[in-house]
């Protein structure tokens, strides 16, 4: 049987129409089929490959760590160099009091840990998140998610979750003394790159502080340089109580984290002890890759050209079928009239060698979130293919 047949026969499927693109190797912004066909990965594996595929520094760090040790013990018991060095490096990117890092395996798990931490610290029952938010697919993360289509057939979900419109100042009145935390994406991703005003984030921070609710910022998609700042909240002059990261954090390896103050994080130590536990969280190979990812972003100064690259995309993607382009740095949504128009454009672009996608809650917009290492010449090449795809449908 071919790999495609094995894929369809034995791997659990998530739709009736998977892309079925077979990749043998990847490097930089390119992925290659077994036949050698090159594809530009314009979505970074959905926000993961911020430093590109198989960055040499990340690969070397992972290989070096494999030669030393892999899994030793559940998280939090042994002193492991990759974990402590990563935690130290993460804290250096953050303002006080975000000094305590809990390493996990994925974004969904980080969201779960952050919500548990908020409930445990405040003793309150309610989590408020936003309509059209996406925080993951586990039961708690799905409960916090804000799109009913993806939730309706999995109820009953976890009680105590409330939802408010994103970027709405009047809606902040919903936050009260029963609110353990407000969980917000700094930039809404699956809603199609929706951006809130600085006034909204200032008011949100003030309201949480006023009533004693914790502010959790989900930077699973937007962290690690995607918006032109290392963390997207840096654009808004606020500091969350809990920060959630994953995706681009690992340079291609699976890892996530929720980060808070020592005062808040320490409540997981008692009543009960082991308030949050994970076997593979902060796996040493993933932690080594994550540290190398931070080092790469900093040493190659990848944040410096994010805005200019985004502007170049905007200047080139001019077409009668494009209604609007929304972006925060290199997190972009190119809006067309409908999914019925967008889907054949995406299919044609893939055929021509550019992989893009749509958004879960905004299926008339094309996702563009390339590796930050993409060059201006590569941007021009990718945009020419997209324009060719637009012309063909």
mmCIF file with all atom_site columns, N, CA, C and O in Angstrom, residues 325-353:
data_model
loop_
_atom_site.group_PDB
_atom_site.id
_atom_site.type_symbol
_atom_site.label_atom_id
_atom_site.label_alt_id
_atom_site.label_comp_id
_atom_site.label_asym_id
_atom_site.label_entity_id
_atom_site.label_seq_id
_atom_site.pdbx_PDB_ins_code
_atom_site.Cartn_x
_atom_site.Cartn_y
_atom_site.Cartn_z
_atom_site.occupancy
_atom_site.B_iso_or_equiv
_atom_site.pdbx_formal_charge
_atom_site.auth_seq_id
_atom_site.auth_comp_id
_atom_site.auth_asym_id
_atom_site.auth_atom_id
_atom_site.pdbx_PDB_model_num
ATOM 1   N N  . UNK A 1 325 ? -7.312  43.079 3.654  1.00 0.00 ? 325 UNK A N  1
ATOM 2   C CA . UNK A 1 325 ? -6.225  42.346 4.296  1.00 0.00 ? 325 UNK A CA 1
ATOM 3   C C  . UNK A 1 325 ? -6.106  42.847 5.725  1.00 0.00 ? 325 UNK A C  1
ATOM 4   O O  . UNK A 1 325 ? -5.960  44.046 5.958  1.00 0.00 ? 325 UNK A O  1
ATOM 5   N N  . UNK A 1 326 ? -6.199  41.932 6.676  1.00 0.00 ? 326 UNK A N  1
ATOM 6   C CA . UNK A 1 326 ? -6.009  42.261 8.095  1.00 0.00 ? 326 UNK A CA 1
ATOM 7   C C  . UNK A 1 326 ? -4.693  41.632 8.543  1.00 0.00 ? 326 UNK A C  1
ATOM 8   O O  . UNK A 1 326 ? -4.397  40.485 8.180  1.00 0.00 ? 326 UNK A O  1
ATOM 9   N N  . UNK A 1 327 ? -3.937  42.348 9.343  1.00 0.00 ? 327 UNK A N  1
ATOM 10  C CA . UNK A 1 327 ? -2.710  41.731 9.837  1.00 0.00 ? 327 UNK A CA 1
ATOM 11  C C  . UNK A 1 327 ? -2.221  42.393 11.109 1.00 0.00 ? 327 UNK A C  1
ATOM 12  O O  . UNK A 1 327 ? -2.528  43.548 11.396 1.00 0.00 ? 327 UNK A O  1
ATOM 13  N N  . UNK A 1 328 ? -1.501  41.623 11.880 1.00 0.00 ? 328 UNK A N  1
ATOM 14  C CA . UNK A 1 328 ? -0.650  42.107 12.957 1.00 0.00 ? 328 UNK A CA 1
ATOM 15  C C  . UNK A 1 328 ? 0.695   41.453 12.717 1.00 0.00 ? 328 UNK A C  1
ATOM 16  O O  . UNK A 1 328 ? 0.881   40.252 12.960 1.00 0.00 ? 328 UNK A O  1
ATOM 17  N N  . UNK A 1 329 ? 1.624   42.194 12.144 1.00 0.00 ? 329 UNK A N  1
ATOM 18  C CA . UNK A 1 329 ? 2.882   41.609 11.723 1.00 0.00 ? 329 UNK A CA 1
ATOM 19  C C  . UNK A 1 329 ? 2.649   40.567 10.649 1.00 0.00 ? 329 UNK A C  1
ATOM 20  O O  . UNK A 1 329 ? 1.830   40.753 9.733  1.00 0.00 ? 329 UNK A O  1
ATOM 21  N N  . UNK A 1 330 ? 3.341   39.438 10.765 1.00 0.00 ? 330 UNK A N  1
ATOM 22  C CA . UNK A 1 330 ? 3.222   38.371 9.776  1.00 0.00 ? 330 UNK A CA 1
ATOM 23  C C  . UNK A 1 330 ? 2.162   37.343 10.168 1.00 0.00 ? 330 UNK A C  1
ATOM 24  O O  . UNK A 1 330 ? 2.312   36.145 9.940  1.00 0.00 ? 330 UNK A O  1
ATOM 25  N N  . UNK A 1 331 ? 1.094   37.834 10.742 1.00 0.00 ? 331 UNK A N  1
ATOM 26  C CA . UNK A 1 331 ? -0.127  37.052 10.951 1.00 0.00 ? 331 UNK A CA 1
ATOM 27  C C  . UNK A 1 331 ? -1.201  37.776 10.146 1.00 0.00 ? 331 UNK A C  1
ATOM 28  O O  . UNK A 1 331 ? -1.666  38.847 10.532 1.00 0.00 ? 331 UNK A O  1
ATOM 29  N N  . UNK A 1 332 ? -1.582  37.193 9.002  1.00 0.00 ? 332 UNK A N  1
ATOM 30  C CA . UNK A 1 332 ? -2.358  37.918 8.011  1.00 0.00 ? 332 UNK A CA 1
ATOM 31  C C  . UNK A 1 332 ? -3.587  37.127 7.586  1.00 0.00 ? 332 UNK A C  1
ATOM 32  O O  . UNK A 1 332 ? -3.573  35.896 7.527  1.00 0.00 ? 332 UNK A O  1
ATOM 33  N N  . UNK A 1 333 ? -4.657  37.859 7.278  1.00 0.00 ? 333 UNK A N  1
ATOM 34  C CA . UNK A 1 333 ? -5.882  37.283 6.726  1.00 0.00 ? 333 UNK A CA 1
ATOM 35  C C  . UNK A 1 333 ? -6.235  38.056 5.462  1.00 0.00 ? 333 UNK A C  1
ATOM 36  O O  . UNK A 1 333 ? -6.445  39.271 5.515  1.00 0.00 ? 333 UNK A O  1
ATOM 37  N N  . UNK A 1 334 ? -6.265  37.361 4.342  1.00 0.00 ? 334 UNK A N  1
ATOM 38  C CA . UNK A 1 334 ? -6.597  37.960 3.050  1.00 0.00 ? 334 UNK A CA 1
ATOM 39  C C  . UNK A 1 334 ? -8.045  37.590 2.733  1.00 0.00 ? 334 UNK A C  1
ATOM 40  O O  . UNK A 1 334 ? -8.355  36.439 2.448  1.00 0.00 ? 334 UNK A O  1
ATOM 41  N N  . UNK A 1 335 ? -8.926  38.566 2.802  1.00 0.00 ? 335 UNK A N  1
ATOM 42  C CA . UNK A 1 335 ? -10.363 38.300 2.724  1.00 0.00 ? 335 UNK A CA 1
ATOM 43  C C  . UNK A 1 335 ? -10.864 38.321 1.280  1.00 0.00 ? 335 UNK A C  1
ATOM 44  O O  . UNK A 1 335 ? -10.613 39.267 0.529  1.00 0.00 ? 335 UNK A O  1
ATOM 45  N N  . UNK A 1 336 ? -11.582 37.253 0.916  1.00 0.00 ? 336 UNK A N  1
ATOM 46  C CA . UNK A 1 336 ? -12.271 37.179 -0.360 1.00 0.00 ? 336 UNK A CA 1
ATOM 47  C C  . UNK A 1 336 ? -13.774 37.201 -0.107 1.00 0.00 ? 336 UNK A C  1
ATOM 48  O O  . UNK A 1 336 ? -14.218 37.302 1.036  1.00 0.00 ? 336 UNK A O  1
ATOM 49  N N  . UNK A 1 337 ? -14.547 37.073 -1.171 1.00 0.00 ? 337 UNK A N  1
ATOM 50  C CA . UNK A 1 337 ? -15.997 37.207 -1.033 1.00 0.00 ? 337 UNK A CA 1
ATOM 51  C C  . UNK A 1 337 ? -16.627 36.044 -0.278 1.00 0.00 ? 337 UNK A C  1
ATOM 52  O O  . UNK A 1 337 ? -17.556 36.225 0.515  1.00 0.00 ? 337 UNK A O  1
ATOM 53  N N  . UNK A 1 338 ? -16.114 34.817 -0.504 1.00 0.00 ? 338 UNK A N  1
ATOM 54  C CA . UNK A 1 338 ? -16.764 33.642 0.069  1.00 0.00 ? 338 UNK A CA 1
ATOM 55  C C  . UNK A 1 338 ? -15.796 32.468 0.110  1.00 0.00 ? 338 UNK A C  1
ATOM 56  O O  . UNK A 1 338 ? -14.752 32.463 -0.564 1.00 0.00 ? 338 UNK A O  1
ATOM 57  N N  . UNK A 1 339 ? -16.162 31.454 0.893  1.00 0.00 ? 339 UNK A N  1
ATOM 58  C CA . UNK A 1 339 ? -15.400 30.217 0.923  1.00 0.00 ? 339 UNK A CA 1
ATOM 59  C C  . UNK A 1 339 ? -15.419 29.530 -0.441 1.00 0.00 ? 339 UNK A C  1
ATOM 60  O O  . UNK A 1 339 ? -14.434 28.920 -0.862 1.00 0.00 ? 339 UNK A O  1
ATOM 61  N N  . UNK A 1 340 ? -16.557 29.650 -1.124 1.00 0.00 ? 340 UNK A N  1
ATOM 62  C CA . UNK A 1 340 ? -16.698 29.022 -2.440 1.00 0.00 ? 340 UNK A CA 1
ATOM 63  C C  . UNK A 1 340 ? -15.697 29.597 -3.445 1.00 0.00 ? 340 UNK A C  1
ATOM 64  O O  . UNK A 1 340 ? -15.282 28.900 -4.381 1.00 0.00 ? 340 UNK A O  1
ATOM 65  N N  . UNK A 1 341 ? -15.300 30.847 -3.245 1.00 0.00 ? 341 UNK A N  1
ATOM 66  C CA . UNK A 1 341 ? -14.253 31.443 -4.075 1.00 0.00 ? 341 UNK A CA 1
ATOM 67  C C  . UNK A 1 341 ? -12.867 31.111 -3.529 1.00 0.00 ? 341 UNK A C  1
ATOM 68  O O  . UNK A 1 341 ? -11.937 30.805 -4.282 1.00 0.00 ? 341 UNK A O  1
ATOM 69  N N  . UNK A 1 342 ? -12.730 31.148 -2.206 1.00 0.00 ? 342 UNK A N  1
ATOM 70  C CA . UNK A 1 342 ? -11.420 30.959 -1.597 1.00 0.00 ? 342 UNK A CA 1
ATOM 71  C C  . UNK A 1 342 ? -10.891 29.542 -1.764 1.00 0.00 ? 342 UNK A C  1
ATOM 72  O O  . UNK A 1 342 ? -9.704  29.338 -2.068 1.00 0.00 ? 342 UNK A O  1
ATOM 73  N N  . UNK A 1 343 ? -11.736 28.533 -1.577 1.00 0.00 ? 343 UNK A N  1
ATOM 74  C CA . UNK A 1 343 ? -11.257 27.142 -1.578 1.00 0.00 ? 343 UNK A CA 1
ATOM 75  C C  . UNK A 1 343 ? -10.559 26.768 -2.887 1.00 0.00 ? 343 UNK A C  1
ATOM 76  O O  . UNK A 1 343 ? -9.448  26.202 -2.859 1.00 0.00 ? 343 UNK A O  1
ATOM 77  N N  . UNK A 1 344 ? -11.134 27.055 -4.055 1.00 0.00 ? 344 UNK A N  1
ATOM 78  C CA . UNK A 1 344 ? -10.393 26.722 -5.279 1.00 0.00 ? 344 UNK A CA 1
ATOM 79  C C  . UNK A 1 344 ? -9.112  27.538 -5.456 1.00 0.00 ? 344 UNK A C  1
ATOM 80  O O  . UNK A 1 344 ? -8.159  27.058 -6.093 1.00 0.00 ? 344 UNK A O  1
ATOM 81  N N  . UNK A 1 345 ? -9.060  28.749 -4.900 1.00 0.00 ? 345 UNK A N  1
ATOM 82  C CA . UNK A 1 345 ? -7.817  29.530 -4.938 1.00 0.00 ? 345 UNK A CA 1
ATOM 83  C C  . UNK A 1 345 ? -6.742  28.832 -4.118 1.00 0.00 ? 345 UNK A C  1
ATOM 84  O O  . UNK A 1 345 ? -5.584  28.693 -4.557 1.00 0.00 ? 345 UNK A O  1
ATOM 85  N N  . UNK A 1 346 ? -7.104  28.380 -2.924 1.00 0.00 ? 346 UNK A N  1
ATOM 86  C CA . UNK A 1 346 ? -6.152  27.654 -2.073 1.00 0.00 ? 346 UNK A CA 1
ATOM 87  C C  . UNK A 1 346 ? -5.682  26.378 -2.764 1.00 0.00 ? 346 UNK A C  1
ATOM 88  O O  . UNK A 1 346 ? -4.486  26.059 -2.787 1.00 0.00 ? 346 UNK A O  1
ATOM 89  N N  . UNK A 1 347 ? -6.629  25.637 -3.345 1.00 0.00 ? 347 UNK A N  1
ATOM 90  C CA . UNK A 1 347 ? -6.272  24.391 -4.029 1.00 0.00 ? 347 UNK A CA 1
ATOM 91  C C  . UNK A 1 347 ? -5.327  24.652 -5.200 1.00 0.00 ? 347 UNK A C  1
ATOM 92  O O  . UNK A 1 347 ? -4.358  23.910 -5.401 1.00 0.00 ? 347 UNK A O  1
ATOM 93  N N  . UNK A 1 348 ? -5.593  25.710 -5.949 1.00 0.00 ? 348 UNK A N  1
ATOM 94  C CA . UNK A 1 348 ? -4.739  26.039 -7.095 1.00 0.00 ? 348 UNK A CA 1
ATOM 95  C C  . UNK A 1 348 ? -3.358  26.493 -6.627 1.00 0.00 ? 348 UNK A C  1
ATOM 96  O O  . UNK A 1 348 ? -2.336  26.124 -7.226 1.00 0.00 ? 348 UNK A O  1
ATOM 97  N N  . UNK A 1 349 ? -3.316  27.266 -5.553 1.00 0.00 ? 349 UNK A N  1
ATOM 98  C CA . UNK A 1 349 ? -2.030  27.716 -5.022 1.00 0.00 ? 349 UNK A CA 1
ATOM 99  C C  . UNK A 1 349 ? -1.177  26.525 -4.587 1.00 0.00 ? 349 UNK A C  1
ATOM 100 O O  . UNK A 1 349 ? 0.037   26.487 -4.851 1.00 0.00 ? 349 UNK A O  1
ATOM 101 N N  . UNK A 1 350 ? -1.800  25.558 -3.923 1.00 0.00 ? 350 UNK A N  1
ATOM 102 C CA . UNK A 1 350 ? -1.057  24.353 -3.519 1.00 0.00 ? 350 UNK A CA 1
ATOM 103 C C  . UNK A 1 350 ? -0.531  23.620 -4.752 1.00 0.00 ? 350 UNK A C  1
ATOM 104 O O  . UNK A 1 350 ? 0.626   23.185 -4.803 1.00 0.00 ? 350 UNK A O  1
ATOM 105 N N  . UNK A 1 351 ? -1.378  23.502 -5.761 1.00 0.00 ? 351 UNK A N  1
ATOM 106 C CA . UNK A 1 351 ? -0.956  22.862 -7.014 1.00 0.00 ? 351 UNK A CA 1
ATOM 107 C C  . UNK A 1 351 ? 0.262   23.572 -7.626 1.00 0.00 ? 351 UNK A C  1
ATOM 108 O O  . UNK A 1 351 ? 1.169   22.937 -8.175 1.00 0.00 ? 351 UNK A O  1
ATOM 109 N N  . UNK A 1 352 ? 0.294   24.904 -7.475 1.00 0.00 ? 352 UNK A N  1
ATOM 110 C CA . UNK A 1 352 ? 1.377   25.706 -8.032 1.00 0.00 ? 352 UNK A CA 1
ATOM 111 C C  . UNK A 1 352 ? 2.574   25.817 -7.095 1.00 0.00 ? 352 UNK A C  1
ATOM 112 O O  . UNK A 1 352 ? 3.590   26.417 -7.454 1.00 0.00 ? 352 UNK A O  1
ATOM 113 N N  . UNK A 1 353 ? 2.444   25.282 -5.866 1.00 0.00 ? 353 UNK A N  1
ATOM 114 C CA . UNK A 1 353 ? 3.595   25.237 -4.980 1.00 0.00 ? 353 UNK A CA 1
ATOM 115 C C  . UNK A 1 353 ? 3.585   26.189 -3.806 1.00 0.00 ? 353 UNK A C  1
ATOM 116 O O  . UNK A 1 353 ? 4.648   26.442 -3.215 1.00 0.00 ? 353 UNK A O  1
#
